[in-house]
mmCIF file of C-alpha atoms in Angstrom:
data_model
loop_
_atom_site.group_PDB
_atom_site.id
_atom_site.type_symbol
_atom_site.label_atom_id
_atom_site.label_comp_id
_atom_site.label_asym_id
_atom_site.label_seq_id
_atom_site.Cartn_x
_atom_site.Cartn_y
_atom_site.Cartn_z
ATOM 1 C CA UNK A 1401 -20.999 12.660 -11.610
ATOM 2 C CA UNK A 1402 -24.498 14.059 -11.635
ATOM 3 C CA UNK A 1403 -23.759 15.557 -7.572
ATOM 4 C CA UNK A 1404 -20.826 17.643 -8.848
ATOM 5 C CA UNK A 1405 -23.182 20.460 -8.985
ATOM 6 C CA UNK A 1406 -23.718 20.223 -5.404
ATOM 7 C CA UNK A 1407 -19.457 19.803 -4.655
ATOM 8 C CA UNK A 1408 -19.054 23.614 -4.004
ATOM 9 C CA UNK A 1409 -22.078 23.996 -1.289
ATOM 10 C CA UNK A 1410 -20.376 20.711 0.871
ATOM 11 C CA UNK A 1411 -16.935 22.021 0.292
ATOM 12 C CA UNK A 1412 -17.931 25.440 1.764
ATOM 13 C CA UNK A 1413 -16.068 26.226 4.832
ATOM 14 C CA UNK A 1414 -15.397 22.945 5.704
ATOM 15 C CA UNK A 1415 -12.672 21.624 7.944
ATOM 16 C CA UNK A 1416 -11.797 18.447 7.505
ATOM 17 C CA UNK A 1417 -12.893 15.521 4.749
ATOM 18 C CA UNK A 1418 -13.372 11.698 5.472
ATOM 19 C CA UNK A 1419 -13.256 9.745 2.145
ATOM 20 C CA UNK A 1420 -14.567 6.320 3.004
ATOM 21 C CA UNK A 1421 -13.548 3.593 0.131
ATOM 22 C CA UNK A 1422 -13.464 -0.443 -0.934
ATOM 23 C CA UNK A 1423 -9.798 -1.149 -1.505
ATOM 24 C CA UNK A 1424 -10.831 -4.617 -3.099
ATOM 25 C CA UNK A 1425 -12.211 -2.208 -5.792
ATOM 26 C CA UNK A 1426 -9.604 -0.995 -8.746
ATOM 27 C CA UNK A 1427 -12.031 1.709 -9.612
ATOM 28 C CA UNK A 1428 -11.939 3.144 -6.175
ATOM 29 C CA UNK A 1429 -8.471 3.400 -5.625
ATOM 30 C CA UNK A 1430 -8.992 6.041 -8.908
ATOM 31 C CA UNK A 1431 -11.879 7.480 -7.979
ATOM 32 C CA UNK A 1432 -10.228 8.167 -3.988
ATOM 33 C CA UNK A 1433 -7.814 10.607 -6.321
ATOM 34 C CA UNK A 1434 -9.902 12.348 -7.599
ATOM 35 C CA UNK A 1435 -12.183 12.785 -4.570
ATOM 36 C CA UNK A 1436 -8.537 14.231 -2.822
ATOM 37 C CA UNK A 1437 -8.023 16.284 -5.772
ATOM 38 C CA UNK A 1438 -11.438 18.282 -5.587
ATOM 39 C CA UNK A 1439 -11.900 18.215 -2.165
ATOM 40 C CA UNK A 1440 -8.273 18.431 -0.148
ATOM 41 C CA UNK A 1441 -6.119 20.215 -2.458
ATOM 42 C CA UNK A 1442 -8.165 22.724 -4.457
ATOM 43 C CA UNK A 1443 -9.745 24.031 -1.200
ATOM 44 C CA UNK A 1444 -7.185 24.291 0.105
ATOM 45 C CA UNK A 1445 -7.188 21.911 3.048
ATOM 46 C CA UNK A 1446 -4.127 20.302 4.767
ATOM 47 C CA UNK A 1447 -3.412 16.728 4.538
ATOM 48 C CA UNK A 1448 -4.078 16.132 8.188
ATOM 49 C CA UNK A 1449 -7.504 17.566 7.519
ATOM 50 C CA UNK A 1450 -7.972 14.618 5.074
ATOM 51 C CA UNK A 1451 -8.720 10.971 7.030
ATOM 52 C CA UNK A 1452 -8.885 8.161 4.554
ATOM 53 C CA UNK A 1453 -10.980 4.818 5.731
ATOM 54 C CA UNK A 1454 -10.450 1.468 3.624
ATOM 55 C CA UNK A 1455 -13.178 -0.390 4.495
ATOM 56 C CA UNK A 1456 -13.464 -3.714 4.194
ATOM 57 C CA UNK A 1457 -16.722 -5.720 3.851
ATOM 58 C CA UNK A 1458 -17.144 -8.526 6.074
ATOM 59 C CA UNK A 1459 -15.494 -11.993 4.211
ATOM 60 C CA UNK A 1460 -13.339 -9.835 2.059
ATOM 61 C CA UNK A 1461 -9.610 -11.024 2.010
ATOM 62 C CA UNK A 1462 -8.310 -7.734 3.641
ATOM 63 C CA UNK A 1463 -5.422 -7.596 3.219
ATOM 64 C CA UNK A 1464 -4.689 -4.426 5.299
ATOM 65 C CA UNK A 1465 -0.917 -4.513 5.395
ATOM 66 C CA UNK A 1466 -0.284 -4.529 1.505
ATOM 67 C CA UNK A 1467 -2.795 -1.440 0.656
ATOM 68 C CA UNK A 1468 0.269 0.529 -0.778
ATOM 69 C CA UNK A 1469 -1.405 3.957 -2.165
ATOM 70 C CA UNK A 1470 0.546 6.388 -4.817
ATOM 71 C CA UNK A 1471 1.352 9.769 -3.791
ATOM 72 C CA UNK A 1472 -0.087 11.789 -2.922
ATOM 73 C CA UNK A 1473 -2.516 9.555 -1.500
ATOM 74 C CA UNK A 1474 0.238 7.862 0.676
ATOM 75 C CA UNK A 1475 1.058 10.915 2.666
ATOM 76 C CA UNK A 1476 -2.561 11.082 4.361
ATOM 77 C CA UNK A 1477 -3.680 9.034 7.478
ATOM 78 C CA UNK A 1478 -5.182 5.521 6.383
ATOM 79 C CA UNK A 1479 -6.770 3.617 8.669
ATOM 80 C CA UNK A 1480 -8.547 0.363 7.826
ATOM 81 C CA UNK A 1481 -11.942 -0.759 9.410
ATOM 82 C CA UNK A 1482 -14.505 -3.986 8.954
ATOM 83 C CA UNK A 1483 -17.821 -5.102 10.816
ATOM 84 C CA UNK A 1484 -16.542 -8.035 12.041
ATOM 85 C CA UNK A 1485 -13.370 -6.728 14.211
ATOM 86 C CA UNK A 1486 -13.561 -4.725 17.195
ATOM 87 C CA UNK A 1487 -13.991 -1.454 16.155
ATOM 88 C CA UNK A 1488 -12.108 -0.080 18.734
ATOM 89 C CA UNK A 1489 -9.529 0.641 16.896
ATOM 90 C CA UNK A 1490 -11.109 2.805 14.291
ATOM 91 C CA UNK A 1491 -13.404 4.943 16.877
ATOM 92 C CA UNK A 1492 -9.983 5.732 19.121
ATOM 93 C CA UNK A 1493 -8.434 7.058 15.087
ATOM 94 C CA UNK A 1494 -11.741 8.820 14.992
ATOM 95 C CA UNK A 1495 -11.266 10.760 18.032
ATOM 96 C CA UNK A 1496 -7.633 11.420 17.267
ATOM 97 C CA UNK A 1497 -8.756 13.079 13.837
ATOM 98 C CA UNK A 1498 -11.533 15.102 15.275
ATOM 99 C CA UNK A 1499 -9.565 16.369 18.183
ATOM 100 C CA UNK A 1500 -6.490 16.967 15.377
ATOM 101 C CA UNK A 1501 -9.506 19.086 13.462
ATOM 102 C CA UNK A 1502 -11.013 20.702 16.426
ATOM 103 C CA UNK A 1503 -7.081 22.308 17.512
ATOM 104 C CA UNK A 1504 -6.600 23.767 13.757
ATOM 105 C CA UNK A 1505 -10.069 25.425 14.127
ATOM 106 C CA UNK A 1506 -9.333 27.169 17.573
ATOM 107 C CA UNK A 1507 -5.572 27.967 16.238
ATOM 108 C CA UNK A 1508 -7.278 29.443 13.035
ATOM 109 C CA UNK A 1509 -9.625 31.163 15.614
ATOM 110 C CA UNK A 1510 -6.734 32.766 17.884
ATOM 111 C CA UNK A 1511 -5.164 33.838 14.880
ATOM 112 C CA UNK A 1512 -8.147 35.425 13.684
ATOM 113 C CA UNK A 1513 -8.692 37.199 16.813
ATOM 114 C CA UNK A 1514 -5.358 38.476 17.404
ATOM 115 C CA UNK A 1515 -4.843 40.056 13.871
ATOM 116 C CA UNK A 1516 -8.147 42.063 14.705
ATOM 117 C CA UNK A 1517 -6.603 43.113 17.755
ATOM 118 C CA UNK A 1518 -3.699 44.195 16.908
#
């Protein structure tokens, strides 16, 4: 895509990646791979750095239960969100990711500090 020149400069030092997709859409459900591909595993990040978001637009079937992704996309932490629920739901997984994010940055940190130390 014409962005990929700009991929390295987002990718730089980040900690965690949210990949936000249409799972009504075939071509998404390819395109999601390759968005894990460049921007999970060749960084490298972790898989629980990686929060995947189906998102369904309002009047869409959503059918939330039968989204059945290959690997390696199944391993990551899918959570499905539309307008027209409560979106509760998706801003308590939110919090859970960040807070999962926020303890691998201060473990990184400690780790850091104590190989400098010693």
């Amino acid at each position: 895509s014409r962005f990929e020149t700009c991929w390295p400069a987002l990718m730089k030092d980040s900690h965690g990646v949210i990949i936000v997709f249409n799972p009504e859409l075939p071509s998404h459900l390819k395109e999601i791979e390759m968005w894990y591909s460049c921007f999970v595993q060749q960084q490298p990040l972790l898989d629980s750095q990686c929060l995947l978001i189906a998102h369904h637009k309002p009047g869409s079937a959503g059918d939330t239960e039968n989204l059945s992704l290959a690997y390696p996309l199944n391993k990551l932490k899918l959570i499905h969100s539309n307008l027209e629920d409560d979106p509760e739901d998706v801003r308590m997984e939110f919090i859970k990711y960040f807070r999962s994010i926020i303890t691998l940055i201060n473990e990184s940190r400690e780790r850091e500090e104590m190989s400098i130390i010693s």
